[in-house]
């Protein structure tokens, strides 16, 4: 981690003594990492909470996404002078030493505010539990999805005639794609229409995670795992991994995939109507809706057996505070639980940004069902696959970055699938052999 420099920064930002809080109000500090369209939607939710809870002085602070955010959050918890509530990607929970850097939720207190375990998918809810205590409450899941240009797909004969297309283009919906051969055929048909590669996805760039997310989606469909259930052993299946890597390499070699493009480039290429398909997280829906692109969205097709997709979840956590649930901080802890419960129960607004609400009642809410195309892929909630629990896994993690750079070579043509597999396993063993810097859980390679 950043060591002394990070500790020095921490002492000057976000952890000063309370000030400026109106008399009689309960101070509630909230840290998050949401920018862009997510930031706008979160600000709307924060303002609505303030309006309904005039006795709570809510101070929401947006910090820089990725490693800077997690460094600051970890150090705040280590010092016991953290905000009352914060956002954490659920797959990163094992690296945050629950019980030391994070405090557990009082589930009875959450229930008093209308939120219980039964209102969430069992697998996602369970990921928030460590050692019999609950440390993370999921707000959403944000999986990889398939965007498609409705005009190009219509010309390629890939749309059903019936039903609205959603998005901003109308038209039909994408015909079912069953298996890798079917998807390849769809890409070839679209390429004939445009004369250009039919698919774009992130293939390169500084700290590029897209190649890992693509591999993780396809590999999860084979039923393979990267790590053991406890995150301590390497379980990567060579045959299944090579099947996926060979397919990724073929897409590039045949010219069906835009070979060299970074994350902003993929958004720009698809938004300009140059490709029929984009594989990415669902959070770019606002970009394409705003531009007026004729598009819609669907789940990633089951190319290798199972209909699964790589994902993570935004969740709420309670960074460690000394005496959080006793003495003068009791009111602050009560407010933190009330805030978390209110946010998940009002997640329709949050879903406008593309994320699939983790709170199951929202998935049945008519206001959510009217969101198109955001509600079209909601069934993926039952098939999302998060990284196995390890301190180096989860969004913006070392796992994503280090393996992303390896699999980038497969997509650009600079690495063979076998070489990429060999290097990926070597990097995984190195990560397993490295102690968790924040005292989270790690493991030993085999």
Tab-separated table of C-alpha atoms in Angstrom:
chain	number	residue	atom	x	y	z
A	1	UNK	CA	0.000	0.000	0.000
A	2	UNK	CA	1.015	3.624	-0.069
A	3	UNK	CA	2.519	3.500	3.427
A	4	UNK	CA	3.360	6.679	5.312
A	5	UNK	CA	2.298	8.975	2.499
A	6	UNK	CA	-1.222	7.557	2.544
A	7	UNK	CA	-1.407	7.904	6.319
A	8	UNK	CA	-0.339	11.516	6.042
A	9	UNK	CA	-3.057	12.249	3.499
A	10	UNK	CA	-5.603	10.491	5.642
A	11	UNK	CA	-4.955	12.803	8.535
A	12	UNK	CA	-5.925	15.841	6.461
A	13	UNK	CA	-8.966	14.635	4.541
A	14	UNK	CA	-12.222	13.070	5.673
A	15	UNK	CA	-11.221	12.260	9.273
A	16	UNK	CA	-11.132	15.614	10.994
A	17	UNK	CA	-13.126	16.305	14.133
A	18	UNK	CA	-16.836	16.965	13.551
A	19	UNK	CA	-17.570	20.508	12.461
A	20	UNK	CA	-20.409	22.425	10.882
A	21	UNK	CA	-23.098	19.965	11.990
A	22	UNK	CA	-26.323	21.707	12.967
A	23	UNK	CA	-27.246	21.421	16.612
A	24	UNK	CA	-29.523	18.486	17.335
A	25	UNK	CA	-28.666	16.648	14.127
A	26	UNK	CA	-26.934	13.282	13.867
A	27	UNK	CA	-23.801	13.373	11.743
A	28	UNK	CA	-23.587	10.712	9.031
A	29	UNK	CA	-20.493	10.623	6.824
A	30	UNK	CA	-20.719	8.564	3.647
A	31	UNK	CA	-17.843	7.756	1.277
A	32	UNK	CA	-18.363	6.463	-2.246
A	33	UNK	CA	-16.524	6.199	-5.567
A	34	UNK	CA	-19.299	6.938	-8.053
A	35	UNK	CA	-18.680	9.363	-10.901
A	36	UNK	CA	-20.343	10.047	-14.245
A	37	UNK	CA	-23.938	8.893	-14.587
A	38	UNK	CA	-23.619	6.816	-11.413
A	39	UNK	CA	-22.532	9.925	-9.554
A	40	UNK	CA	-25.604	11.824	-10.740
A	41	UNK	CA	-27.947	9.011	-9.706
A	42	UNK	CA	-26.251	8.670	-6.320
A	43	UNK	CA	-26.519	12.422	-5.713
A	44	UNK	CA	-30.247	12.204	-6.435
A	45	UNK	CA	-30.652	9.411	-3.887
A	46	UNK	CA	-28.598	11.271	-1.282
A	47	UNK	CA	-30.714	14.404	-1.721
A	48	UNK	CA	-33.911	12.369	-1.366
A	49	UNK	CA	-32.641	10.743	1.841
A	50	UNK	CA	-31.776	14.162	3.270
A	51	UNK	CA	-35.254	15.454	2.475
A	52	UNK	CA	-36.904	12.530	4.275
A	53	UNK	CA	-34.523	12.579	7.261
A	54	UNK	CA	-34.118	16.196	8.386
A	55	UNK	CA	-32.625	15.086	11.716
A	56	UNK	CA	-29.620	13.497	9.959
A	57	UNK	CA	-26.739	15.642	8.694
A	58	UNK	CA	-25.607	13.485	5.773
A	59	UNK	CA	-22.168	14.354	4.371
A	60	UNK	CA	-21.555	12.455	1.126
A	61	UNK	CA	-17.998	12.450	-0.244
A	62	UNK	CA	-17.023	11.134	-3.663
A	63	UNK	CA	-13.439	9.861	-3.820
A	64	UNK	CA	-11.303	8.712	-6.751
A	65	UNK	CA	-12.368	5.342	-8.170
A	66	UNK	CA	-10.123	2.281	-7.856
A	67	UNK	CA	-6.928	1.832	-5.866
A	68	UNK	CA	-6.845	5.400	-4.440
A	69	UNK	CA	-10.306	4.898	-2.958
A	70	UNK	CA	-9.506	1.527	-1.441
A	71	UNK	CA	-6.187	2.707	-0.020
A	72	UNK	CA	-7.902	5.581	1.759
A	73	UNK	CA	-10.803	3.435	2.984
A	74	UNK	CA	-8.459	0.770	4.355
A	75	UNK	CA	-6.310	3.266	6.209
A	76	UNK	CA	-9.373	5.004	7.626
A	77	UNK	CA	-10.621	1.715	9.046
A	78	UNK	CA	-7.165	0.881	10.418
A	79	UNK	CA	-7.131	4.177	12.298
A	80	UNK	CA	-10.630	3.733	13.660
A	81	UNK	CA	-11.528	7.246	12.476
A	82	UNK	CA	-13.507	6.319	9.407
A	83	UNK	CA	-16.847	7.541	8.040
A	84	UNK	CA	-19.989	5.933	9.394
A	85	UNK	CA	-20.776	4.154	6.100
A	86	UNK	CA	-19.015	3.546	2.792
A	87	UNK	CA	-19.280	1.676	-0.498
A	88	UNK	CA	-17.201	-1.441	-1.154
A	89	UNK	CA	-17.202	-3.861	-4.080
A	90	UNK	CA	-18.439	-7.101	-2.573
A	91	UNK	CA	-15.712	-9.290	-4.073
A	92	UNK	CA	-13.113	-7.121	-2.303
A	93	UNK	CA	-14.540	-7.858	1.138
A	94	UNK	CA	-11.995	-10.602	2.038
A	95	UNK	CA	-9.126	-8.150	1.594
A	96	UNK	CA	-10.588	-5.691	4.078
A	97	UNK	CA	-10.054	-7.777	7.199
A	98	UNK	CA	-13.667	-7.832	8.410
A	99	UNK	CA	-13.667	-7.441	12.178
A	100	UNK	CA	-10.642	-5.144	12.117
A	101	UNK	CA	-11.015	-2.672	9.243
A	102	UNK	CA	-14.778	-3.127	9.018
A	103	UNK	CA	-17.480	-3.401	11.671
A	104	UNK	CA	-20.374	-5.872	11.370
A	105	UNK	CA	-23.948	-4.834	10.711
A	106	UNK	CA	-26.617	-5.324	13.343
A	107	UNK	CA	-29.099	-7.392	11.323
A	108	UNK	CA	-31.843	-6.843	13.872
A	109	UNK	CA	-31.398	-3.104	13.482
A	110	UNK	CA	-31.538	-3.441	9.708
A	111	UNK	CA	-34.725	-5.494	10.052
A	112	UNK	CA	-36.231	-2.687	12.133
A	113	UNK	CA	-35.743	-0.532	9.021
A	114	UNK	CA	-37.366	-3.085	6.705
A	115	UNK	CA	-34.388	-4.988	5.279
A	116	UNK	CA	-33.772	-8.714	5.828
A	117	UNK	CA	-31.713	-11.501	4.249
A	118	UNK	CA	-34.772	-13.009	2.541
A	119	UNK	CA	-35.005	-9.952	0.274
A	120	UNK	CA	-31.721	-10.686	-1.533
A	121	UNK	CA	-30.369	-13.502	-3.732
A	122	UNK	CA	-28.966	-16.095	-1.352
A	123	UNK	CA	-25.537	-16.367	-2.972
A	124	UNK	CA	-24.991	-12.612	-3.095
A	125	UNK	CA	-26.186	-12.120	0.485
A	126	UNK	CA	-23.916	-14.901	1.717
A	127	UNK	CA	-20.843	-13.194	0.257
A	128	UNK	CA	-21.273	-10.431	2.830
A	129	UNK	CA	-20.823	-12.837	5.741
A	130	UNK	CA	-17.481	-13.589	7.376
A	131	UNK	CA	-17.051	-15.655	10.522
A	132	UNK	CA	-20.756	-15.661	11.313
A	133	UNK	CA	-21.079	-11.859	11.181
A	134	UNK	CA	-22.427	-9.757	8.313
A	135	UNK	CA	-20.123	-7.047	6.957
A	136	UNK	CA	-21.585	-6.021	3.579
A	137	UNK	CA	-25.124	-5.246	2.373
A	138	UNK	CA	-25.464	-5.471	-1.436
A	139	UNK	CA	-26.975	-2.589	-3.384
A	140	UNK	CA	-26.728	-4.123	-6.849
A	141	UNK	CA	-24.882	-6.453	-9.141
A	142	UNK	CA	-23.136	-5.105	-12.224
A	143	UNK	CA	-22.448	-7.873	-14.744
A	144	UNK	CA	-20.957	-7.952	-18.195
A	145	UNK	CA	-23.757	-7.683	-20.784
A	146	UNK	CA	-24.140	-7.630	-24.562
A	147	UNK	CA	-25.079	-4.324	-26.179
A	148	UNK	CA	-26.334	-4.469	-29.748
A	149	UNK	CA	-27.000	-1.893	-32.458
A	150	UNK	CA	-30.585	-2.533	-33.529
A	151	UNK	CA	-30.215	-1.021	-37.004
A	152	UNK	CA	-27.172	-3.109	-37.929
A	153	UNK	CA	-28.657	-6.264	-36.412
A	154	UNK	CA	-31.909	-5.741	-38.269
A	155	UNK	CA	-30.081	-5.458	-41.590
A	156	UNK	CA	-28.129	-8.605	-40.704
A	157	UNK	CA	-31.344	-10.533	-40.018
A	158	UNK	CA	-30.521	-10.998	-36.334
A	159	UNK	CA	-33.669	-9.495	-34.780
A	160	UNK	CA	-37.053	-10.967	-33.994
A	161	UNK	CA	-39.865	-9.010	-35.581
A	162	UNK	CA	-42.054	-8.919	-32.482
A	163	UNK	CA	-41.525	-6.824	-29.397
A	164	UNK	CA	-39.865	-3.507	-28.643
A	165	UNK	CA	-36.106	-3.297	-28.790
A	166	UNK	CA	-35.704	-1.010	-25.820
A	167	UNK	CA	-32.867	1.467	-25.642
A	168	UNK	CA	-33.295	4.456	-27.931
A	169	UNK	CA	-33.716	2.636	-31.219
A	170	UNK	CA	-36.893	0.582	-30.938
A	171	UNK	CA	-37.244	-2.319	-33.378
A	172	UNK	CA	-37.110	-6.009	-32.530
A	173	UNK	CA	-35.111	-7.898	-29.978
A	174	UNK	CA	-32.002	-9.951	-30.634
A	175	UNK	CA	-32.776	-13.514	-31.617
A	176	UNK	CA	-31.612	-16.134	-29.106
A	177	UNK	CA	-27.947	-17.064	-29.486
A	178	UNK	CA	-27.217	-20.599	-28.399
A	179	UNK	CA	-23.572	-21.527	-28.236
A	180	UNK	CA	-20.255	-20.209	-29.526
A	181	UNK	CA	-20.918	-21.266	-33.129
A	182	UNK	CA	-24.208	-19.357	-33.142
A	183	UNK	CA	-22.515	-16.224	-31.798
A	184	UNK	CA	-19.742	-16.496	-34.379
A	185	UNK	CA	-22.342	-16.765	-37.133
A	186	UNK	CA	-24.096	-13.637	-35.825
A	187	UNK	CA	-20.810	-11.711	-35.856
A	188	UNK	CA	-20.097	-12.805	-39.420
A	189	UNK	CA	-23.554	-11.729	-40.547
A	190	UNK	CA	-23.129	-8.305	-38.949
A	191	UNK	CA	-19.672	-7.902	-40.473
A	192	UNK	CA	-21.170	-8.387	-43.930
A	193	UNK	CA	-23.454	-5.412	-43.279
A	194	UNK	CA	-20.776	-2.981	-42.068
A	195	UNK	CA	-17.660	-4.340	-43.714
A	196	UNK	CA	-15.912	-3.943	-40.363
A	197	UNK	CA	-15.388	-6.012	-37.201
A	198	UNK	CA	-18.769	-6.716	-35.624
A	199	UNK	CA	-17.718	-6.765	-31.965
A	200	UNK	CA	-15.797	-4.392	-29.735
A	201	UNK	CA	-14.602	-4.930	-26.191
A	202	UNK	CA	-11.669	-3.593	-24.190
A	203	UNK	CA	-8.470	-5.278	-25.384
A	204	UNK	CA	-5.664	-3.067	-24.069
A	205	UNK	CA	-4.724	0.014	-22.083
A	206	UNK	CA	-3.089	0.954	-18.769
A	207	UNK	CA	-4.416	-1.296	-15.972
A	208	UNK	CA	-6.821	-2.829	-18.483
A	209	UNK	CA	-9.329	-5.123	-16.743
A	210	UNK	CA	-11.586	-5.807	-19.730
A	211	UNK	CA	-9.682	-8.838	-21.036
A	212	UNK	CA	-9.940	-10.472	-17.611
A	213	UNK	CA	-13.663	-9.744	-17.368
A	214	UNK	CA	-14.244	-11.240	-20.817
A	215	UNK	CA	-12.248	-14.357	-19.984
A	216	UNK	CA	-13.933	-14.685	-16.579
A	217	UNK	CA	-17.389	-14.509	-18.183
A	218	UNK	CA	-16.709	-17.179	-20.803
A	219	UNK	CA	-14.678	-19.381	-18.453
A	220	UNK	CA	-17.425	-19.300	-15.800
A	221	UNK	CA	-19.795	-20.673	-18.448
A	222	UNK	CA	-17.669	-23.841	-18.677
A	223	UNK	CA	-18.209	-24.459	-14.959
A	224	UNK	CA	-14.532	-23.941	-14.205
A	225	UNK	CA	-13.170	-22.020	-11.244
A	226	UNK	CA	-9.973	-20.010	-10.909
A	227	UNK	CA	-9.528	-20.431	-7.160
A	228	UNK	CA	-10.944	-22.779	-4.564
A	229	UNK	CA	-14.080	-21.768	-2.665
A	230	UNK	CA	-11.962	-20.402	0.184
A	231	UNK	CA	-9.685	-18.485	-2.193
A	232	UNK	CA	-6.560	-20.316	-1.039
A	233	UNK	CA	-5.733	-22.717	-3.900
A	234	UNK	CA	-5.320	-22.431	-7.637
A	235	UNK	CA	-8.003	-24.507	-9.409
A	236	UNK	CA	-7.770	-23.201	-12.981
A	237	UNK	CA	-8.761	-25.982	-15.404
A	238	UNK	CA	-6.291	-25.962	-18.321
A	239	UNK	CA	-8.592	-27.611	-20.865
A	240	UNK	CA	-11.528	-25.306	-20.130
A	241	UNK	CA	-9.322	-22.210	-20.029
A	242	UNK	CA	-7.713	-23.066	-23.376
A	243	UNK	CA	-11.112	-23.613	-24.970
A	244	UNK	CA	-12.075	-20.083	-23.999
A	245	UNK	CA	-8.716	-18.514	-24.881
A	246	UNK	CA	-8.698	-20.217	-28.282
A	247	UNK	CA	-12.130	-18.724	-28.985
A	248	UNK	CA	-10.993	-15.252	-27.911
A	249	UNK	CA	-7.960	-15.545	-30.194
A	250	UNK	CA	-10.145	-16.679	-33.108
A	251	UNK	CA	-12.399	-13.625	-32.809
A	252	UNK	CA	-9.389	-11.400	-33.265
A	253	UNK	CA	-7.638	-13.478	-35.936
A	254	UNK	CA	-10.766	-13.658	-38.120
A	255	UNK	CA	-11.374	-9.936	-37.883
A	256	UNK	CA	-14.666	-10.274	-36.018
A	257	UNK	CA	-13.341	-8.217	-33.085
A	258	UNK	CA	-11.785	-4.755	-33.060
A	259	UNK	CA	-8.282	-5.891	-32.188
A	260	UNK	CA	-6.653	-2.903	-30.509
A	261	UNK	CA	-8.869	-0.577	-28.486
A	262	UNK	CA	-8.835	0.732	-24.944
A	263	UNK	CA	-11.902	1.256	-22.765
A	264	UNK	CA	-12.868	4.746	-24.046
A	265	UNK	CA	-12.235	3.505	-27.571
A	266	UNK	CA	-14.755	0.694	-27.259
A	267	UNK	CA	-17.446	3.108	-26.085
A	268	UNK	CA	-16.631	5.514	-28.899
A	269	UNK	CA	-16.589	2.830	-31.602
A	270	UNK	CA	-19.959	1.397	-30.579
A	271	UNK	CA	-21.494	4.821	-30.005
A	272	UNK	CA	-20.461	5.848	-33.529
A	273	UNK	CA	-22.397	2.910	-34.980
A	274	UNK	CA	-19.280	1.204	-36.315
A	275	UNK	CA	-19.857	-2.164	-34.639
A	276	UNK	CA	-22.965	-4.264	-34.123
A	277	UNK	CA	-22.022	-5.501	-30.646
A	278	UNK	CA	-20.248	-4.373	-27.493
A	279	UNK	CA	-19.328	-6.619	-24.551
A	280	UNK	CA	-18.974	-4.468	-21.450
A	281	UNK	CA	-20.505	-3.721	-18.082
A	282	UNK	CA	-24.085	-2.470	-18.126
A	283	UNK	CA	-23.141	0.951	-16.734
A	284	UNK	CA	-22.680	2.566	-20.185
A	285	UNK	CA	-26.438	2.509	-20.843
A	286	UNK	CA	-26.695	6.221	-20.008
A	287	UNK	CA	-24.000	7.081	-22.549
A	288	UNK	CA	-25.821	5.432	-25.423
A	289	UNK	CA	-29.288	6.551	-24.370
A	290	UNK	CA	-28.117	10.154	-24.194
A	291	UNK	CA	-26.490	10.013	-27.633
A	292	UNK	CA	-29.622	8.619	-29.292
A	293	UNK	CA	-27.863	5.518	-30.578
A	294	UNK	CA	-30.272	2.824	-31.859
A	295	UNK	CA	-29.351	0.102	-29.406
A	296	UNK	CA	-30.573	-2.360	-26.847
A	297	UNK	CA	-29.040	-4.766	-24.337
A	298	UNK	CA	-29.307	-8.384	-23.317
A	299	UNK	CA	-27.543	-10.968	-21.201
A	300	UNK	CA	-24.276	-12.401	-22.456
A	301	UNK	CA	-25.316	-15.506	-24.419
A	302	UNK	CA	-24.394	-18.919	-23.033
A	303	UNK	CA	-21.522	-19.695	-25.395
A	304	UNK	CA	-19.894	-22.461	-23.348
A	305	UNK	CA	-22.732	-24.156	-21.500
A	306	UNK	CA	-23.952	-22.136	-18.540
A	307	UNK	CA	-25.691	-18.715	-18.868
A	308	UNK	CA	-23.332	-17.052	-16.375
A	309	UNK	CA	-21.631	-13.660	-16.514
A	310	UNK	CA	-18.720	-12.133	-14.628
A	311	UNK	CA	-19.886	-9.524	-12.137
A	312	UNK	CA	-19.251	-7.712	-8.909
A	313	UNK	CA	-21.646	-5.959	-6.532
A	314	UNK	CA	-21.628	-2.496	-5.042
A	315	UNK	CA	-22.284	-2.947	-1.351
A	316	UNK	CA	-22.462	-0.870	1.800
A	317	UNK	CA	-20.011	-1.433	4.663
A	318	UNK	CA	-19.363	0.061	8.078
A	319	UNK	CA	-15.686	1.104	8.259
A	320	UNK	CA	-14.241	0.468	11.695
A	321	UNK	CA	-14.905	3.081	14.344
A	322	UNK	CA	-13.922	2.843	17.990
A	323	UNK	CA	-17.052	2.274	20.072
A	324	UNK	CA	-19.329	2.382	17.028
A	325	UNK	CA	-22.373	0.961	18.804
A	326	UNK	CA	-22.007	2.472	22.254
A	327	UNK	CA	-21.933	5.844	23.954
A	328	UNK	CA	-22.179	9.040	21.875
A	329	UNK	CA	-21.712	7.160	18.573
A	330	UNK	CA	-24.851	5.050	19.039
A	331	UNK	CA	-27.028	7.583	17.195
A	332	UNK	CA	-24.515	7.663	14.321
A	333	UNK	CA	-24.621	3.878	14.042
A	334	UNK	CA	-28.415	3.934	14.050
A	335	UNK	CA	-28.335	6.524	11.257
A	336	UNK	CA	-25.882	4.408	9.247
A	337	UNK	CA	-28.198	1.394	9.384
A	338	UNK	CA	-31.206	3.544	8.504
A	339	UNK	CA	-29.330	5.014	5.535
A	340	UNK	CA	-28.255	1.625	4.153
A	341	UNK	CA	-31.752	0.188	4.495
A	342	UNK	CA	-33.311	3.244	2.848
A	343	UNK	CA	-30.869	3.126	-0.082
A	344	UNK	CA	-31.504	-0.506	-0.978
A	345	UNK	CA	-35.267	-0.050	-0.644
A	346	UNK	CA	-35.160	2.932	-3.027
A	347	UNK	CA	-32.893	1.397	-5.646
A	348	UNK	CA	-35.140	2.034	-8.675
A	349	UNK	CA	-33.398	5.371	-9.115
A	350	UNK	CA	-30.044	3.624	-8.921
A	351	UNK	CA	-31.108	1.080	-11.551
A	352	UNK	CA	-31.461	3.852	-14.142
A	353	UNK	CA	-27.675	3.628	-14.527
A	354	UNK	CA	-27.908	0.007	-15.678
A	355	UNK	CA	-27.068	-1.847	-12.480
A	356	UNK	CA	-29.349	-4.730	-11.499
A	357	UNK	CA	-30.800	-4.090	-8.025
A	358	UNK	CA	-29.855	-6.721	-5.447
A	359	UNK	CA	-32.995	-5.960	-3.432
A	360	UNK	CA	-35.445	-8.460	-4.896
A	361	UNK	CA	-38.640	-6.415	-4.303
A	362	UNK	CA	-37.213	-3.764	-6.646
A	363	UNK	CA	-37.060	-6.314	-9.473
A	364	UNK	CA	-40.853	-6.612	-9.211
A	365	UNK	CA	-41.461	-2.879	-8.865
A	366	UNK	CA	-43.506	-1.535	-11.823
A	367	UNK	CA	-41.311	1.575	-11.915
A	368	UNK	CA	-38.247	-0.633	-12.447
A	369	UNK	CA	-39.976	-2.842	-15.011
A	370	UNK	CA	-40.749	0.277	-17.050
A	371	UNK	CA	-37.027	1.018	-17.407
A	372	UNK	CA	-35.882	-0.121	-20.838
A	373	UNK	CA	-33.522	-1.629	-21.655
A	374	UNK	CA	-32.303	-1.718	-18.033
A	375	UNK	CA	-34.876	-4.254	-16.874
A	376	UNK	CA	-34.461	-6.509	-19.927
A	377	UNK	CA	-31.515	-8.454	-18.491
A	378	UNK	CA	-32.640	-8.558	-14.846
A	379	UNK	CA	-32.789	-12.378	-14.806
A	380	UNK	CA	-28.970	-12.404	-14.784
A	381	UNK	CA	-29.222	-11.746	-11.029
A	382	UNK	CA	-29.457	-15.533	-10.616
A	383	UNK	CA	-26.400	-16.264	-12.772
A	384	UNK	CA	-23.756	-13.714	-11.825
A	385	UNK	CA	-20.309	-15.029	-10.896
A	386	UNK	CA	-18.084	-13.055	-8.541
A	387	UNK	CA	-14.395	-13.753	-8.035
A	388	UNK	CA	-13.656	-16.415	-5.455
A	389	UNK	CA	-12.851	-14.782	-2.089
A	390	UNK	CA	-9.220	-13.695	-1.953
A	391	UNK	CA	-7.548	-10.489	-0.803
A	392	UNK	CA	-6.290	-9.760	-4.337
A	393	UNK	CA	-9.644	-10.235	-6.138
A	394	UNK	CA	-12.599	-8.004	-6.954
A	395	UNK	CA	-13.081	-4.772	-8.885
A	396	UNK	CA	-9.935	-2.736	-9.615
A	397	UNK	CA	-7.881	-5.497	-7.961
A	398	UNK	CA	-4.456	-6.923	-8.681
A	399	UNK	CA	-6.148	-10.026	-10.075
A	400	UNK	CA	-8.026	-8.027	-12.696
A	401	UNK	CA	-5.048	-5.890	-13.682
A	402	UNK	CA	-2.356	-8.577	-13.755
A	403	UNK	CA	-4.417	-11.170	-15.594
A	404	UNK	CA	-5.997	-8.505	-17.754
A	405	UNK	CA	-2.586	-7.623	-19.154
A	406	UNK	CA	-1.932	-11.306	-19.901
A	407	UNK	CA	-5.230	-11.946	-21.691
A	408	UNK	CA	-4.882	-8.643	-23.540
A	409	UNK	CA	-2.178	-10.317	-25.602
A	410	UNK	CA	-4.586	-13.048	-26.705
A	411	UNK	CA	-7.039	-10.454	-28.027
A	412	UNK	CA	-4.393	-8.339	-29.759
A	413	UNK	CA	-2.533	-11.346	-31.170
A	414	UNK	CA	0.743	-10.828	-29.312
A	415	UNK	CA	0.349	-13.959	-27.125
A	416	UNK	CA	-0.728	-17.489	-27.920
A	417	UNK	CA	-3.471	-18.974	-25.743
A	418	UNK	CA	-1.044	-21.522	-24.257
A	419	UNK	CA	1.514	-18.870	-23.401
A	420	UNK	CA	-1.202	-16.727	-21.815
A	421	UNK	CA	-2.437	-19.640	-19.717
A	422	UNK	CA	1.069	-20.434	-18.514
A	423	UNK	CA	1.736	-16.807	-17.557
A	424	UNK	CA	-1.687	-16.393	-15.902
A	425	UNK	CA	-1.056	-19.385	-13.642
A	426	UNK	CA	2.377	-18.059	-12.705
A	427	UNK	CA	0.896	-14.683	-11.735
A	428	UNK	CA	-1.878	-16.333	-9.753
A	429	UNK	CA	0.632	-18.400	-7.779
A	430	UNK	CA	2.598	-15.253	-7.028
A	431	UNK	CA	-0.542	-13.546	-5.716
A	432	UNK	CA	-1.460	-16.565	-3.599
A	433	UNK	CA	2.011	-16.557	-2.069
A	434	UNK	CA	1.838	-12.840	-1.174
A	435	UNK	CA	0.551	-11.929	2.312
A	436	UNK	CA	-2.561	-9.757	2.365
A	437	UNK	CA	-1.361	-6.159	2.948
A	438	UNK	CA	-4.443	-5.182	4.982
A	439	UNK	CA	-4.624	-8.411	6.954
A	440	UNK	CA	-7.372	-9.959	4.832
A	441	UNK	CA	-7.522	-13.578	3.773
A	442	UNK	CA	-4.993	-15.001	1.352
A	443	UNK	CA	-3.906	-18.512	0.452
A	444	UNK	CA	-1.193	-20.845	-0.675
A	445	UNK	CA	-0.624	-21.943	-4.255
A	446	UNK	CA	-0.588	-25.606	-5.205
